[in-house]
Amino acid sequence: MTSSQLVDIGFEQEPNLGWRRFAGPKATAQTVGLPILLFLSLNAAPAGLTQSPEVRLIQLRILFFALFSSWAYFTALGLIINKIASRVGGLRTVLILFLFASTEVLRTVLVHEFALLSGLKSEALWLFRISAGAMTGIIFFSILSVVVNDSQYYRSAYRRLFEQRLRLSASLQDSENTLISTRNQLIQGIRDQLTAALHSSLRKTETPSPRTTEISNELFRVAEEVVRPLSHELFDIPVIVKQSELKVSAPRVPVKQILIDTTIAEPFRPYQLIFIGLMMTIPLTSYFTNIMDFVNWAISLVFMFVVVSLAKRYLTQVVRNIAFGWRVVLMSSVYLLPSIFFAVTLMPAVMDKSSDRLTNFFYGYAIVLILSWLLAASSGMRLSRQRMLDDITEVNEQLYWLGVRLQAELWVDQKNLALTLHNDVQATLLAAALKLKAASDSGNTSEEVLGEVRKLISRGMNFSTAETVSKTLEDAISRLNENWGGLITMQYSATQETLDILARDAVTRGVLEDILSEFQNNSLKHGKATETTAILTMPEVDILQVALTNNGNKIVDSDVVAGLGSVFLKSVSLSYKLENFSRGVKLTVKLPLSDVASVA
């Protein structure tokens, strides 16, 4: 079995990381570490610092030093992790989790220690500080790391899609010029070889006393040793269309475009959000002093789940159908409801009594809002990227179809040229040689005869190709059956629609005729078959599928060699498959089919 392959898609493949996507190559990047550290440093209340106005400047200095120190730690340890565990695996996963947890633990511990060194009151609360810091660090850094790593592959797919669309557009516009250029180069190359071979003979006919026998023998030699091999070579070796390489540079993906693409897949993810909320708030329970605190905690989690679940059920389609600006407002409003309840019921129980309630509320809302948007972006980005990969595959298939179509058109021209050399040029040169030989034998080498010989030589050098494709499929098969004189007979089956389209497509018709002839020849020569069948269908509007079968001997692996047929099929078909079947051998070929009304 042999089949031609699609061109390599060429875009960066995403590793199959699954749930370990947070440990991807961008896990230690500044785009992950710095934003989270800045956000977690915005409010001092969770760290246990008082909010009295007279010490705010000192608090800001403390937060800055803690931020800078934890950022330096994140950067240094990240570099070490990348050195010792660059590939995502068990070791890197554990080290990245440790990095995320320890960075936030370090920051909160430094806030406490710097506060004590500055003479401020700060409760140790080591169990809460370490557990809450570790959990917060793992959750925030991990979610952002997933988004950043996914965005790397998203941007890669976006750029590749942009480039491939440009290539397709350029190929469509340049395809005819490319074909004409390749065809002209092919014809000119043949003419140059004939001119070089015949130049001496033509020049000798213009001398005062030409040696007619020598010239005649030279014409015989050119016909047999130059023209015949050239025609055979054209049949044996399909010329490859060389398309110009287009160098393009895709623009950067706009941030707004990312947001637009990534907020329509799963804007509301209740289960993921409730899991994260549970993990983040468990350490807060160490602050609870009465049963109502636990009740409010449970109610806030349930309320969050119910609100986001209802939004997922009733608002997902609404979000997808409204303008981007209103989409942001609607999604943020949904996230606002559970954050209000969280801020009103839980935060007063765990924050310092002197802390500002409004600040705490906005900080709590920001936590829910950021986590919700990151979850939506993570899901949406992967879906959008997959859609782009599907588009890239489609564009590549169109590029491949176009390339094979050009190759098929060139093959028809090449075959016509080969037949012209074999039937016309060779015959013309033989006629000139025989005419000159006859005149020489009779002693009548007049200027009139030499003039006729010169005209024949010039006609051979300045040949013109003629179309040799059958007008219809029925004509082609009738000619095949007539040529084989009853030794092997081909039957065919096709809908009238397929026959009508094929009748308008001389290129595919010409390629198909050669495939039928090659299969008929091999079926008799190698398979001892007496009957062949061709079934033509159109699985897609621009693809002709030909299923050829015979009643001959089955093939074995040792029989399958890369002969003329396989070389030819590889160059002019989208795919082909040779296999045994119940009665004999089956060849399935897919060809690019184009109605004249829609040919590129």
XYZ file of C-alpha atoms in Angstrom:
600
model
C 0.000 0.000 0.000
C 1.286 3.391 -0.984
C -0.222 6.826 -0.517
C 0.911 10.333 -1.154
C 1.127 12.483 1.933
C -0.167 15.942 2.726
C 2.420 18.657 3.093
C 3.801 19.120 6.578
C 1.642 21.516 8.531
C 4.727 23.007 10.110
C 3.296 24.736 13.142
C 4.580 24.243 16.663
C 2.929 21.233 18.225
C 1.601 21.513 21.772
C 2.913 18.821 24.074
C 0.281 16.624 25.668
C 0.671 17.948 29.210
C -2.907 17.538 30.438
C -3.362 18.793 34.007
C 0.384 19.532 34.224
C 0.120 22.443 31.799
C 0.981 24.802 34.669
C 4.491 23.316 34.641
C 5.048 24.209 30.978
C 8.045 26.149 29.634
C 6.582 29.520 30.683
C 5.944 28.518 34.314
C 8.999 30.453 35.541
C 8.531 33.436 33.232
C 8.173 36.978 34.538
C 4.723 37.121 32.945
C 3.687 34.552 35.544
C 5.623 35.611 38.623
C 5.514 39.397 38.619
C 1.757 40.015 38.025
C 0.735 37.617 40.791
C 3.249 39.020 43.271
C 2.082 42.556 42.507
C -1.571 41.621 42.961
C -0.983 39.732 46.213
C 0.971 42.716 47.545
C -1.877 45.179 46.980
C -3.530 44.578 50.340
C -1.681 44.261 53.611
C -4.693 43.095 55.562
C -4.428 39.399 54.684
C -0.880 39.431 56.002
C -1.971 40.575 59.458
C -0.740 44.172 59.333
C -2.837 46.918 60.874
C -4.293 49.586 58.666
C -3.749 52.684 60.862
C -3.115 55.803 58.709
C 0.062 56.861 60.478
C 1.957 53.739 59.470
C 0.801 53.383 55.843
C 4.105 54.680 54.440
C 6.028 52.162 56.516
C 3.646 49.417 55.391
C 4.163 50.304 51.741
C 7.927 50.116 52.232
C 7.554 46.726 53.914
C 5.353 45.424 51.107
C 7.808 46.671 48.495
C 10.811 44.963 50.115
C 8.819 41.741 50.540
C 7.710 41.968 46.910
C 11.229 42.572 45.625
C 12.747 39.782 47.724
C 10.107 37.213 46.729
C 10.426 38.252 43.069
C 14.218 37.754 43.220
C 13.654 34.352 44.839
C 11.107 33.361 42.164
C 13.482 34.409 39.384
C 16.555 32.687 40.788
C 14.838 29.418 41.680
C 13.048 29.471 38.321
C 16.383 29.635 36.493
C 17.682 26.703 38.521
C 14.548 24.636 37.804
C 14.851 25.335 34.082
C 18.443 24.087 34.186
C 17.836 20.843 36.037
C 14.323 20.024 34.742
C 13.664 21.726 31.408
C 11.157 19.119 30.209
C 7.757 18.714 31.797
C 7.720 15.560 33.866
C 7.342 14.413 37.436
C 10.433 16.250 38.693
C 9.592 19.566 37.030
C 5.959 19.352 38.185
C 7.012 18.938 41.817
C 9.651 21.674 41.589
C 7.224 24.139 39.979
C 4.619 23.486 42.673
C 7.287 24.058 45.297
C 8.314 27.293 43.554
C 4.750 28.607 43.476
C 3.997 27.667 47.081
C 7.288 28.788 48.608
C 7.315 32.149 46.787
C 4.065 33.321 48.372
C 4.983 31.783 51.742
C 8.281 33.692 51.613
C 6.486 36.927 50.749
C 4.030 36.670 53.649
C 6.779 35.645 56.103
C 8.938 38.587 54.984
C 5.999 40.968 55.450
C 5.683 39.756 59.036
C 9.427 39.902 59.759
C 9.930 43.311 58.119
C 6.955 44.612 60.095
C 8.528 43.497 63.376
C 11.880 45.047 62.379
C 10.055 48.311 61.630
C 8.413 48.355 65.027
C 4.915 47.461 63.778
C 2.566 44.980 65.329
C 2.205 41.769 63.325
C 0.817 38.506 64.597
C 2.835 35.416 63.766
C -0.039 33.061 62.887
C 2.461 30.669 61.375
C 0.002 27.865 60.622
C -2.322 30.230 58.779
C 0.468 32.202 57.150
C 2.234 29.136 55.752
C -0.865 27.148 54.742
C -2.701 30.126 53.229
C 0.452 31.377 51.510
C 1.253 27.973 50.019
C -2.303 27.394 48.811
C -2.684 30.916 47.451
C 0.652 30.717 45.666
C -0.107 27.352 44.080
C -3.562 28.407 42.894
C -2.766 31.891 41.561
C 0.581 31.078 39.963
C -0.711 27.785 38.517
C -3.787 29.285 36.867
C -1.842 32.173 35.368
C 0.900 29.768 34.273
C -1.680 27.639 32.460
C -2.995 30.724 30.657
C 0.488 31.990 29.761
C 1.619 28.582 28.494
C -1.601 28.138 26.515
C -1.199 31.625 25.068
C 2.234 30.663 23.723
C 0.676 27.901 21.625
C -2.315 30.132 20.820
C -0.009 32.815 19.398
C 1.967 30.205 17.485
C -1.222 28.884 15.887
C -2.434 32.436 15.178
C 0.818 33.337 13.422
C 0.879 30.091 11.466
C -2.722 30.532 10.326
C -1.979 34.121 9.261
C 1.083 33.011 7.293
C -0.651 30.067 5.631
C -3.588 32.212 4.548
C -1.159 34.673 2.971
C 0.621 31.825 1.217
C -2.673 30.448 -0.070
C -3.751 33.866 -1.322
C -0.397 34.420 -3.035
C -0.431 30.913 -4.522
C -3.918 31.417 -5.908
C -2.869 34.685 -7.508
C 0.447 33.348 -8.811
C -0.559 29.822 -9.801
C -1.206 30.582 -13.463
C 2.046 32.525 -13.812
C 3.931 29.707 -12.093
C 2.444 27.136 -14.439
C 3.133 29.218 -17.550
C 6.713 29.875 -16.435
C 7.389 26.183 -15.726
C 5.765 25.151 -19.013
C 7.777 27.711 -20.998
C 11.004 26.628 -19.313
C 10.239 23.007 -20.174
C 9.489 23.754 -23.842
C 12.428 26.120 -24.181
C 14.752 23.521 -22.661
C 13.639 20.932 -25.236
C 14.015 23.450 -28.078
C 17.496 24.377 -26.908
C 18.553 20.729 -26.950
C 17.095 20.221 -30.442
C 18.707 23.425 -31.709
C 22.087 22.351 -30.375
C 21.700 18.887 -31.974
C 20.428 20.157 -35.350
C 22.461 23.340 -35.699
C 25.357 21.525 -37.358
C 23.100 19.715 -39.864
C 21.258 22.903 -40.761
C 24.518 24.799 -41.266
C 25.915 22.018 -43.480
C 22.912 22.220 -45.836
C 23.849 25.860 -46.507
C 27.415 25.098 -47.665
C 28.225 25.200 -51.428
C 28.756 21.453 -51.732
C 26.941 19.786 -48.814
C 27.763 16.211 -47.900
C 24.216 14.952 -48.134
C 24.931 11.424 -46.923
C 26.641 12.763 -43.789
C 23.773 15.178 -43.149
C 21.182 12.438 -43.678
C 22.951 10.107 -41.237
C 23.196 12.913 -38.712
C 19.441 13.545 -38.951
C 18.769 9.829 -38.421
C 21.042 9.924 -35.372
C 19.322 13.000 -33.862
C 15.894 11.423 -34.387
C 16.910 8.176 -32.673
C 19.467 9.313 -30.084
C 18.111 12.741 -29.097
C 14.406 13.083 -29.881
C 13.335 9.574 -28.885
C 15.123 9.637 -25.467
C 13.714 13.122 -24.812
C 10.160 11.944 -25.463
C 10.666 8.864 -23.267
C 12.165 10.975 -20.493
C 9.141 13.257 -20.547
C 6.900 10.221 -20.123
C 9.045 8.660 -17.403
C 9.918 11.649 -15.208
C 7.175 14.166 -14.311
C 8.575 17.685 -14.074
C 7.945 19.195 -10.633
C 6.340 22.619 -10.432
C 8.597 24.828 -8.326
C 6.551 27.449 -6.540
C 8.251 30.526 -5.151
C 8.727 30.573 -1.394
C 6.751 33.387 0.173
C 8.375 34.982 3.203
C 5.776 36.473 5.497
C 5.835 37.817 9.008
C 2.679 37.590 11.062
C 1.736 40.493 13.329
C 1.574 40.198 17.076
C -1.721 38.886 18.368
C -3.722 41.819 19.783
C -4.636 41.413 23.446
C -8.236 42.331 22.637
C -8.335 39.565 20.024
C -7.164 37.057 22.625
C -9.875 38.198 25.032
C -12.527 38.051 22.329
C -11.497 34.549 21.285
C -11.080 33.196 24.788
C -14.309 34.355 26.451
C -16.758 32.413 24.291
C -15.861 28.804 25.112
C -16.645 28.434 28.814
C -17.241 31.886 30.325
C -18.587 30.284 33.513
C -16.883 27.275 35.139
C -18.642 26.571 38.464
C -16.911 23.325 39.416
C -13.410 24.652 38.876
C -14.250 27.894 40.659
C -15.772 26.176 43.684
C -12.757 23.854 43.964
C -10.369 26.803 43.927
C -12.553 28.723 46.370
C -12.564 25.767 48.736
C -8.797 25.328 48.585
C -8.148 29.014 49.176
C -10.572 29.470 52.054
C -9.755 26.342 54.061
C -6.792 28.101 55.757
C -9.152 30.954 56.754
C -11.086 28.591 59.004
C -8.271 28.845 61.545
C -9.525 32.398 62.165
C -13.144 31.367 62.810
C -14.317 31.906 66.392
C -17.951 30.737 66.277
C -20.276 28.382 64.459
C -21.767 31.182 62.296
C -18.404 31.776 60.702
C -18.414 28.179 59.460
C -22.032 28.472 58.339
C -21.304 31.655 56.403
C -18.251 29.986 54.846
C -20.328 27.042 53.616
C -23.130 29.312 52.389
C -20.683 31.548 50.491
C -19.232 28.551 48.642
C -22.668 27.141 47.812
C -23.883 30.574 46.741
C -20.876 30.975 44.460
C -21.520 27.570 42.875
C -25.246 28.224 42.371
C -24.753 31.682 40.826
C -22.058 30.562 38.386
C -23.973 27.349 37.531
C -27.116 29.328 36.696
C -25.041 31.733 34.636
C -23.490 28.800 32.778
C -26.910 27.376 31.979
C -28.784 30.534 31.026
C -26.174 33.142 30.061
C -23.465 31.249 28.152
C -25.203 31.625 24.810
C -26.059 35.246 25.610
C -22.395 35.994 26.321
C -21.361 34.465 22.990
C -23.834 36.560 21.020
C -23.274 40.025 22.478
C -20.587 42.597 21.743
C -17.267 42.236 23.518
C -17.750 45.257 25.778
C -21.114 44.048 27.038
C -19.664 40.571 27.399
C -17.050 41.884 29.819
C -19.701 43.763 31.810
C -22.034 40.756 32.014
C -19.345 38.264 33.013
C -17.867 40.620 35.602
C -21.342 41.242 37.048
C -21.927 37.518 37.488
C -18.595 37.213 39.297
C -19.542 40.202 41.468
C -22.494 38.503 43.215
C -20.583 35.754 45.066
C -17.759 38.163 45.877
C -20.166 40.526 47.630
C -21.421 37.731 49.857
C -17.851 36.577 50.487
C -16.726 40.086 51.432
C -19.733 40.737 53.702
C -19.760 37.420 55.582
C -16.227 36.026 55.673
C -13.691 38.810 55.374
C -14.774 40.674 58.524
C -14.229 37.452 60.462
C -10.635 37.048 59.353
C -9.356 40.576 58.816
C -7.988 42.965 61.331
C -10.792 44.979 62.934
C -9.073 48.232 62.027
C -8.794 47.321 58.344
C -10.826 49.232 55.808
C -13.957 47.274 54.831
C -14.283 48.887 51.403
C -10.679 48.043 50.581
C -11.241 44.492 51.733
C -14.345 44.237 49.597
C -12.589 45.416 46.449
C -9.674 43.114 47.160
C -12.017 40.139 47.638
C -13.894 41.015 44.455
C -10.632 41.314 42.559
C -9.634 37.813 43.729
C -12.867 36.255 42.463
C -12.841 38.326 39.279
C -9.241 37.472 38.356
C -9.623 33.789 39.106
C -12.872 33.577 37.119
C -11.449 35.390 34.121
C -8.291 33.274 34.174
C -10.387 30.101 34.244
C -12.491 31.347 31.325
C -9.383 32.369 29.384
C -7.702 29.008 29.982
C -10.622 27.071 28.558
C -11.391 29.505 25.753
C -7.812 29.819 24.596
C -7.453 26.096 24.089
C -10.741 25.920 22.186
C -9.827 28.911 20.010
C -6.400 27.438 19.341
C -7.917 24.121 18.309
C -10.213 25.930 15.902
C -7.203 27.697 14.414
C -5.349 24.396 14.074
C -8.372 23.042 12.203
C -8.287 26.130 9.967
C -4.545 25.634 9.390
C -5.176 22.036 8.354
C -7.898 23.182 5.964
C -5.686 25.891 4.456
C -2.823 23.402 4.082
C -5.142 20.978 2.326
C -6.152 23.771 -0.050
C -2.478 24.555 -0.673
C -1.785 20.898 -1.298
C -4.786 20.603 -3.626
C -3.546 23.619 -5.571
C -0.020 22.197 -5.820
C -1.271 18.839 -7.112
C -3.617 20.597 -9.529
C -0.721 22.594 -10.985
C 1.293 19.390 -11.204
C -1.571 17.683 -13.045
C -1.849 20.572 -15.519
C 1.883 20.460 -16.171
C 1.744 16.689 -16.649
C -0.875 17.038 -19.374
C 1.344 19.618 -21.096
C 4.363 17.389 -20.609
C 2.553 14.395 -22.094
C 1.416 16.454 -25.067
C 5.014 17.613 -25.545
C 6.306 14.031 -25.349
C 3.795 12.868 -27.944
C 4.656 15.836 -30.157
C 8.346 14.885 -30.015
C 7.555 11.224 -30.647
C 4.949 11.654 -33.381
C 5.728 14.966 -35.067
C 9.328 16.040 -34.444
C 10.819 12.591 -34.841
C 8.708 11.961 -37.936
C 9.688 15.335 -39.404
C 13.406 14.677 -38.932
C 13.086 11.165 -40.351
C 11.240 12.596 -43.358
C 14.030 15.144 -43.888
C 16.686 12.429 -43.599
C 14.880 10.096 -46.001
C 14.198 12.886 -48.520
C 17.853 13.911 -48.479
C 19.018 10.280 -48.730
C 16.714 9.630 -51.679
C 17.913 12.779 -53.445
C 21.517 11.835 -52.763
C 21.013 8.287 -54.091
C 19.409 9.667 -57.260
C 22.067 12.370 -57.632
C 19.436 15.133 -57.480
C 20.537 17.295 -54.537
C 19.220 20.538 -55.942
C 18.774 23.728 -53.979
C 15.036 23.060 -54.035
C 15.520 19.753 -52.239
C 17.963 21.291 -49.767
C 15.476 24.104 -49.156
C 12.740 21.573 -48.336
C 15.123 19.763 -45.964
C 15.995 23.045 -44.243
C 12.294 23.783 -43.783
C 11.719 20.352 -42.248
C 14.683 20.799 -39.860
C 13.420 24.264 -38.856
C 9.932 22.850 -38.304
C 11.421 20.197 -36.030
C 13.281 22.806 -33.977
C 10.271 25.134 -33.771
C 7.603 22.568 -32.966
C 4.254 23.411 -31.387
C 2.393 21.056 -29.050
C -1.123 19.844 -29.750
C -3.748 18.579 -27.285
C -3.982 14.800 -27.216
C -6.563 14.347 -24.420
C -9.738 12.446 -25.247
C -12.877 14.593 -25.310
C -14.876 12.362 -22.968
C -14.299 9.494 -20.544
C -16.221 7.187 -22.854
C -13.850 8.057 -25.706
C -10.802 7.315 -23.538
C -12.083 3.921 -22.396
C -13.251 2.993 -25.897
C -9.784 3.775 -27.221
C -8.227 1.663 -24.459
C -10.439 -1.327 -25.199
C -9.771 -0.951 -28.914
C -6.000 -0.786 -28.402
C -5.936 -3.982 -26.342
C -8.014 -5.822 -28.958
C -10.112 -7.921 -26.604
C -7.174 -9.109 -24.454
C -8.486 -7.094 -21.522
C -11.681 -5.052 -21.282
C -12.495 -2.099 -19.034
C -15.970 -1.163 -17.821
C -16.787 2.065 -15.986
C -19.488 3.522 -13.732
C -20.147 7.195 -12.906
C -23.062 9.531 -12.322
C -24.031 11.937 -15.068
C -23.013 14.862 -12.844
C -19.508 13.433 -12.478
C -19.251 12.826 -16.214
C -20.434 16.361 -16.998
C -17.874 17.955 -14.671
C -15.141 15.664 -15.983
C -16.054 16.615 -19.558
C -15.348 20.266 -18.680
C -12.033 19.483 -16.963
C -9.455 18.568 -19.611
C -6.636 18.433 -17.028
C -8.196 15.803 -14.780
C -9.493 13.970 -17.846
C -5.973 13.803 -19.288
C -4.466 12.558 -16.006
C -7.299 10.039 -15.590
C -6.716 8.674 -19.086
C -3.079 7.945 -18.259
C -4.032 6.311 -14.935
C -6.557 4.065 -16.698
C -4.013 3.147 -19.346
C -1.305 2.367 -16.770
C -3.693 0.247 -14.690
C -4.916 -1.608 -17.776
C -1.345 -2.319 -18.845
C -0.219 -3.547 -15.398
C -3.392 -5.618 -14.907
C -2.648 -7.599 -18.058
C 1.148 -7.646 -17.813
C 1.559 -8.475 -14.114
C -1.842 -9.784 -13.029
C -2.917 -11.742 -16.126
C -6.321 -10.067 -15.754
C -9.011 -10.068 -18.426
C -11.382 -7.504 -16.944
C -11.001 -4.173 -15.184
C -13.582 -1.843 -13.675
C -13.434 1.907 -13.001
C -15.903 3.450 -10.548
C -15.827 7.259 -10.428
C -17.282 9.239 -7.523
C -16.989 12.733 -6.041
C -16.560 12.527 -2.232
C -16.067 16.317 -2.261
C -16.913 18.970 -4.825
C -13.272 19.414 -5.864
C -12.083 15.806 -5.607
C -12.573 12.931 -8.060
C -12.146 9.466 -6.556
C -11.377 6.610 -8.949
C -11.662 3.022 -7.715
C -9.995 0.642 -10.196
C -10.250 -3.131 -9.799
C -9.273 -6.176 -11.861
C -9.801 -9.916 -11.770
C -6.117 -10.749 -11.944
C -3.535 -12.220 -9.600
C -3.136 -10.623 -6.198
C 0.003 -8.669 -5.432
C 2.679 -9.602 -2.914
C 5.094 -7.204 -1.220
C 7.926 -8.194 -3.538
C 5.799 -7.187 -6.553
C 5.347 -3.602 -5.422
C 8.181 -1.494 -6.815
C 8.542 2.224 -7.411
C 8.052 2.168 -11.171
C 6.720 4.722 -13.588
C 3.170 4.323 -12.284
C 3.981 5.173 -8.674
C 6.210 8.107 -9.641
C 3.446 9.446 -11.837
C 0.722 8.917 -9.224
C 2.726 10.636 -6.499
C 3.063 13.749 -8.611
C -0.504 14.158 -9.887
C -2.773 12.661 -7.184
C -3.909 13.849 -3.793
C -3.593 10.269 -2.529
C -3.537 6.728 -3.841
C -3.767 3.250 -2.365
C -2.907 -0.091 -3.969
C -4.225 -3.213 -2.254
C -5.582 -6.716 -2.765
C -9.307 -7.317 -2.595
C -11.651 -10.273 -3.006
C -11.352 -10.685 -6.796
C -7.921 -9.309 -7.569
C -6.204 -5.940 -7.131
C -7.714 -2.562 -6.280
C -6.224 0.892 -6.867
C -7.969 3.912 -5.308
C -6.860 7.342 -6.497
C -8.034 10.828 -5.549
C -7.506 13.589 -8.109
C -8.006 17.357 -7.863
C -11.141 18.154 -9.841
C -12.092 21.613 -10.963
C -15.118 22.828 -12.857
C -14.011 25.344 -15.483
C -16.252 27.911 -13.831
C -14.275 27.716 -10.595
C -10.735 26.822 -11.658
C -8.209 28.944 -9.715
